[in-house]
């Protein structure tokens, strides 16, 4: 029979099943599911893919876009052709008995082959029959077949002459009747989706995007509520179902919020209502940037300026211009820390809502996003929950059978829609704020990395605080930029303290991915303050005009003072211990006296959590004011407390906050990244110049906004304030003496080099932004000569370089190759990492710790009073899950590696993806034992100080 006849009601056999619901025994035709996914893919091409992505696919197939669309729909529809094999069909006896006697008799030996792999093996020859050239790893048939095999998240190696050979397929995947039915299904899909000819080529970039789109289409069409109603309708032919499937797909894509939308052009002050007019840098972007992008096309931009000067606004304007001229839509805003991401989400959400779109989901993606009430409270119902890379929404979904579809679960994310909240779907929203690690996983061999790449490349990608990554993470960012360059995706890098060498390296990586070579001697330093744009077409560097740079520098110029206090580092030890003069804690108390006696807002930024706990404990001992005027903020507290503290800090110390009469915040490096707060006085442990400059950006930050307002304390002196006091730890001879563990936070050589600069910085007021870049280069730049001044610093520099090299080597082990160096698509998944195993920062493989209480009868409760028992049941509600996560906190896996039976959670939790790695830290209400030993590590949860850790040497 021909394809026209096969498409009729009495045409091709529709009895093989593709979806089965064990709860209701509903059976859904495999052919109809294939048509559903192809139809959804077509709608996603029209309404979700942006023009730049369509161009990448059509160029990668060397076809007109109309034909490229047809091929993409056909391949998406063909994704589950591997279900038409005896092994899969026999998995459900109720459905299997519905097959015709001919197929059952022709089954032959039933060989266990996961259906994703079977799709690849049977698809290779069926594609070859349709004109796809079968050859090496880069041949169209091989890559298209790998797209079929990769639709569950991992690209598989294809052995053309082995398991995928015609002889093996015929021997293991059904007899001639099965093979002929598969052939008829595929030719019917070819006809229904209007494919005219097979592509002569398929690029790696096109294959990745097609696979990512197939994953999304399959998730949509596999929703139980999507296909079950179709299973209940009267039977009709494939052609009629195709017509209906297109209508249903269009409605569903709109309902899920995946359809792209354009924001109306509105005045600058409407888009950014907190600003009266653009500053010189922002005005330069708005005046000079559109012409460059219109003429040159996509590329990478770098913006450098002092802290708190509006780089985020400049990035949003650049993203708007890129999107208007480069065929992208939306923003993917990446930040290094969750606290910074929370604040950026509020900025992006306000920006999008200022345009008054009818519907514009703005998602927040990181492992604490479910604790952000500003996000979840407005956009989600209390019953909503979320899982990143979790199981399908249908507990009886057939795709759980595959051996290579490991069950891997990561941290939760949320979204403004019941579908967008799930797994990594939240990354697909047109406007997304995420931690950088979520994007880094697009270039790690984790499941669904192709979907992450699809989500990234449709938008302008903004990498905020691009300087804040270490060598390990920086290498992953470089590889990501290479892929974004290959995908012609515009990128904006932001930083206040980026060395020129780092900016040049990042820009070169992007341009190399875009095919531009021979740039080893070209500098892409943007100047400070300023911006640079390097177009992907010619790799030409375009910089902010010098008059605009001069105007920006003059407008943002302010004076700050560095004061250095040499201190003897000594842990607090016993709470009642008397301090000696010159001890770190005594000096901190002395510096804070103006705030303690006369009011104002101050921050004490400590090197480690243990130092912050000691500092808070001592200040609490001598505190004479209101109890809530002294605040401790660090990462080792329960999730809800940490989130509430950060929100209160941003609200009260923000530009329009109800500034308290007195407030002292004891914190760690949480303060360094993108927190829009202002303090009158700051004390900081010794840190690198880059970090000190970041902290300086929170000191007197809003002075220019508060002209004529009485918002500063009485002791504030415009001539001597703001002042950053840096605590310089020294030994008895006055030489720098780094406390134990400080050199693991930052390179020891950078701390020593900064310490050598402090006396000079103390002599003269620091002029910002004029002096910033020179200071950064002096310590962090490749031309820094400070390390060569002494033998000891030379040794430290050598040790740091060796450590950096080791980090880069470790990072490179798991990185996928650049697009231009991929032969087989399986190169992207040579290693088998789950999202939980993928490391995006060195040494970080966290576990969740849940402090709780154990009563006399052994009952575990959240509270000491025993009123809130830990839930222990087979199915936990979303509210119960969120309650558990709110009480937990992440810790390094090494700290709890030797957990005993008493630290294990209820057995029912092991079945839940979000709770599978939780370790309990119970306080015995009878024995009052609160310190627990895990091998060399001792942990204790103090309700006021947070988690306390000590290591037995």
Coordinates of N, CA and C in Angstrom, one line a residue, residues 717-819:
X717 N 31.1 61.8 58.1 CA 31.9 63.0 57.6 C 32.2 62.8 56.2
X718 N 31.6 63.7 55.4 CA 31.8 63.6 53.9 C 33.3 63.7 53.5
X719 N 34.1 64.2 54.3 CA 35.5 64.3 54.0 C 36.3 63.0 54.3
X720 N 35.9 62.3 55.3 CA 36.6 61.1 55.7 C 35.8 59.8 55.5
X721 N 34.6 59.9 55.1 CA 33.8 58.7 54.8 C 33.5 58.6 53.4
X722 N 33.3 57.5 52.8 CA 33.2 56.2 53.5 C 34.7 55.6 53.7
X723 N 34.8 54.8 54.7 CA 36.1 54.2 55.1 C 35.9 52.7 55.2
X724 N 36.8 51.9 54.5 CA 36.8 50.5 54.6 C 38.0 50.1 55.5
X725 N 37.8 49.5 56.6 CA 38.9 49.1 57.5 C 39.2 47.6 57.1
X726 N 40.5 47.4 56.8 CA 41.0 46.1 56.4 C 41.8 45.5 57.5
X727 N 41.4 44.3 58.0 CA 42.2 43.7 59.1 C 43.3 42.8 58.5
X728 N 44.5 43.2 58.8 CA 45.7 42.6 58.3 C 46.3 41.6 59.3
X729 N 46.1 40.3 59.2 CA 46.6 39.4 60.2 C 48.1 39.3 60.1
X730 N 48.8 39.5 61.2 CA 50.3 39.4 61.3 C 50.7 38.6 62.4
X731 N 52.0 38.2 62.4 CA 52.6 37.4 63.5 C 53.3 38.4 64.4
X732 N 54.1 37.9 65.4 CA 54.7 38.7 66.4 C 55.7 39.6 65.8
X733 N 56.3 39.3 64.6 CA 57.3 40.2 64.0 C 56.6 41.2 63.0
X734 N 55.3 41.1 62.9 CA 54.6 42.1 62.0 C 54.5 41.6 60.6
X735 N 54.9 40.4 60.2 CA 54.7 39.9 58.9 C 53.4 39.3 58.7
X736 N 52.9 39.3 57.5 CA 51.6 38.7 57.2 C 51.5 37.2 57.6
X737 N 50.5 36.8 58.3 CA 50.4 35.5 58.8 C 48.9 35.0 58.5
X738 N 48.7 34.3 57.4 CA 47.4 33.9 57.1 C 46.9 32.8 58.0
X739 N 45.7 33.0 58.6 CA 45.1 31.9 59.4 C 44.9 30.6 58.7
X740 N 44.8 29.5 59.3 CA 44.6 28.2 58.7 C 43.3 28.3 57.8
X741 N 43.4 27.8 56.6 CA 42.2 27.7 55.7 C 41.9 28.9 54.9
X742 N 42.5 30.1 55.2 CA 42.3 31.2 54.4 C 42.8 31.1 52.9
X743 N 43.9 30.3 52.8 CA 44.5 30.2 51.5 C 43.7 29.2 50.6
X744 N 42.7 28.6 51.1 CA 41.8 27.8 50.3 C 40.7 28.6 49.7
X745 N 40.4 29.8 50.2 CA 39.4 30.6 49.7 C 39.8 31.4 48.6
X746 N 41.1 32.0 48.6 CA 41.7 32.7 47.6 C 43.2 32.3 47.5
X747 N 43.8 32.5 46.4 CA 45.2 32.2 46.3 C 46.0 33.0 47.4
X748 N 46.9 32.3 48.1 CA 47.7 32.9 49.1 C 48.5 34.1 48.5
X749 N 49.0 33.9 47.3 CA 49.8 34.9 46.7 C 49.0 36.2 46.5
X750 N 47.8 36.1 46.1 CA 46.9 37.3 45.9 C 46.7 38.0 47.3
X751 N 46.5 37.2 48.4 CA 46.4 37.8 49.7 C 47.7 38.5 50.1
X752 N 48.8 37.9 49.9 CA 50.1 38.5 50.3 C 50.3 39.7 49.4
X753 N 50.1 39.7 48.1 CA 50.3 40.8 47.3 C 49.4 42.0 47.7
X754 N 48.2 41.7 48.0 CA 47.2 42.7 48.5 C 47.8 43.3 49.8
X755 N 48.2 42.5 50.7 CA 48.8 43.0 52.0 C 49.9 43.9 51.8
X756 N 50.8 43.6 50.7 CA 51.9 44.5 50.4 C 51.4 45.9 49.9
X757 N 50.3 45.9 49.3 CA 49.7 47.1 48.7 C 49.0 48.0 49.7
X758 N 48.6 47.4 50.8 CA 47.7 48.1 51.7 C 48.3 49.4 52.3
X759 N 49.6 49.4 52.7 CA 50.2 50.7 53.2 C 50.1 51.8 52.2
X760 N 50.3 51.5 50.9 CA 50.2 52.6 49.9 C 48.8 53.0 49.7
X761 N 47.8 52.1 49.8 CA 46.4 52.4 49.6 C 45.9 53.3 50.8
X762 N 46.6 53.1 52.0 CA 46.1 53.9 53.2 C 46.6 55.3 53.1
X763 N 47.7 55.5 52.4 CA 48.3 56.9 52.4 C 47.4 57.9 51.7
X764 N 46.9 57.5 50.5 CA 46.1 58.4 49.7 C 44.7 57.9 49.5
X765 N 43.7 58.8 49.5 CA 42.3 58.4 49.2 C 42.2 57.6 47.9
X766 N 41.3 56.7 47.9 CA 41.1 55.8 46.7 C 40.1 56.5 45.8
X767 N 40.4 56.8 44.5 CA 39.5 57.4 43.6 C 38.9 56.3 42.7
X768 N 37.6 56.2 42.8 CA 36.8 55.2 42.1 C 36.0 56.0 41.0
X769 N 36.0 55.5 39.8 CA 36.5 54.3 39.2 C 38.0 54.4 38.7
X770 N 38.6 55.6 38.8 CA 39.9 55.8 38.1 C 40.9 54.8 38.5
X771 N 41.0 54.4 39.8 CA 42.1 53.6 40.2 C 41.8 52.1 40.2
X772 N 40.6 51.7 39.8 CA 40.2 50.3 40.0 C 40.9 49.4 39.0
X773 N 41.0 49.7 37.7 CA 41.6 48.8 36.8 C 43.1 48.6 37.1
X774 N 43.7 49.7 37.4 CA 45.2 49.6 37.7 C 45.4 48.7 38.9
X775 N 44.6 48.8 39.9 CA 44.8 47.9 41.1 C 44.5 46.5 40.7
X776 N 43.5 46.2 40.0 CA 43.1 44.8 39.6 C 44.3 44.2 38.8
X777 N 44.8 45.0 37.8 CA 45.9 44.5 37.0 C 47.2 44.2 37.9
X778 N 47.4 45.1 38.9 CA 48.6 45.0 39.7 C 48.6 43.7 40.5
X779 N 47.5 43.2 40.9 CA 47.4 41.9 41.6 C 46.9 40.7 40.8
X780 N 46.0 40.9 40.0 CA 45.3 39.8 39.3 C 45.7 39.7 37.8
X781 N 46.3 40.7 37.2 CA 46.7 40.7 35.8 C 47.9 39.8 35.5
X782 N 48.0 39.4 34.3 CA 49.1 38.5 33.9 C 50.4 39.2 33.9
X783 N 50.4 40.5 33.9 CA 51.7 41.3 33.9 C 52.1 41.7 35.3
X784 N 51.3 41.3 36.3 CA 51.6 41.6 37.7 C 53.0 41.2 38.1
X785 N 53.8 42.1 38.6 CA 55.2 41.8 39.0 C 55.4 41.8 40.5
X786 N 54.4 41.9 41.2 CA 54.5 41.9 42.7 C 55.0 40.6 43.2
X787 N 54.6 39.5 42.6 CA 55.1 38.2 43.0 C 56.5 38.0 42.9
X788 N 57.2 38.7 42.0 CA 58.6 38.5 41.8 C 59.5 39.3 42.8
X789 N 58.8 40.0 43.7 CA 59.6 40.9 44.6 C 60.3 40.1 45.7
X790 N 59.8 39.0 46.1 CA 60.5 38.2 47.1 C 60.5 36.7 46.7
X791 N 61.4 36.0 47.3 CA 61.5 34.5 47.0 C 60.2 33.8 47.5
X792 N 59.7 34.3 48.6 CA 58.5 33.6 49.2 C 57.3 33.8 48.3
X793 N 57.2 35.1 47.8 CA 56.0 35.3 46.9 C 56.2 34.6 45.6
X794 N 57.4 34.4 45.1 CA 57.6 33.6 43.9 C 57.2 32.2 44.1
X795 N 57.5 31.6 45.3 CA 57.1 30.3 45.6 C 55.6 30.1 45.7
X796 N 55.0 31.1 46.3 CA 53.5 31.1 46.4 C 52.9 31.2 45.0
X797 N 53.5 32.1 44.1 CA 52.9 32.2 42.8 C 53.1 30.9 42.0
X798 N 54.2 30.2 42.2 CA 54.4 29.0 41.5 C 53.4 27.9 42.0
X799 N 53.2 27.9 43.3 CA 52.2 27.0 43.9 C 50.8 27.2 43.4
X800 N 50.5 28.5 43.3 CA 49.2 28.9 42.8 C 49.0 28.5 41.3
X801 N 50.1 28.7 40.5 CA 50.0 28.3 39.1 C 49.8 26.8 39.0
X802 N 50.6 26.1 39.8 CA 50.4 24.6 39.8 C 49.0 24.2 40.2
X803 N 48.5 24.8 41.2 CA 47.1 24.5 41.6 C 46.1 24.9 40.5
X804 N 46.3 26.0 39.8 CA 45.4 26.4 38.7 C 45.5 25.4 37.6
X805 N 46.7 25.0 37.3 CA 46.9 24.0 36.2 C 46.1 22.7 36.6
X806 N 46.2 22.3 37.8 CA 45.5 21.0 38.3 C 44.0 21.2 38.1
X807 N 43.5 22.4 38.5 CA 42.1 22.6 38.4 C 41.7 22.6 37.0
X808 N 42.4 23.2 36.1 CA 42.1 23.2 34.7 C 42.1 21.8 34.1
X809 N 43.1 21.0 34.5 CA 43.1 19.6 34.1 C 41.9 18.8 34.5
X810 N 41.6 19.0 35.8 CA 40.4 18.3 36.3 C 39.1 18.8 35.6
X811 N 39.0 20.0 35.4 CA 37.8 20.6 34.7 C 37.8 20.0 33.3
X812 N 38.9 19.9 32.6 CA 38.9 19.5 31.2 C 38.5 18.0 31.1
X813 N 38.7 17.3 32.1 CA 38.4 15.8 32.0 C 37.0 15.6 31.6
X814 N 36.1 16.4 32.2 CA 34.6 16.2 32.0 C 34.0 17.1 30.9
X815 N 34.8 18.0 30.4 CA 34.2 18.9 29.4 C 33.9 18.2 28.1
X816 N 32.8 18.6 27.4 CA 32.6 18.1 26.1 C 33.5 18.8 25.1
X817 N 33.8 18.3 24.0 CA 34.6 19.0 23.0 C 33.9 20.2 22.4
X818 N 34.6 21.2 21.8 CA 34.0 22.2 21.1 C 33.2 21.6 19.9
X819 N 32.2 22.4 19.4 CA 31.4 21.9 18.3 C 32.2 21.5 17.1

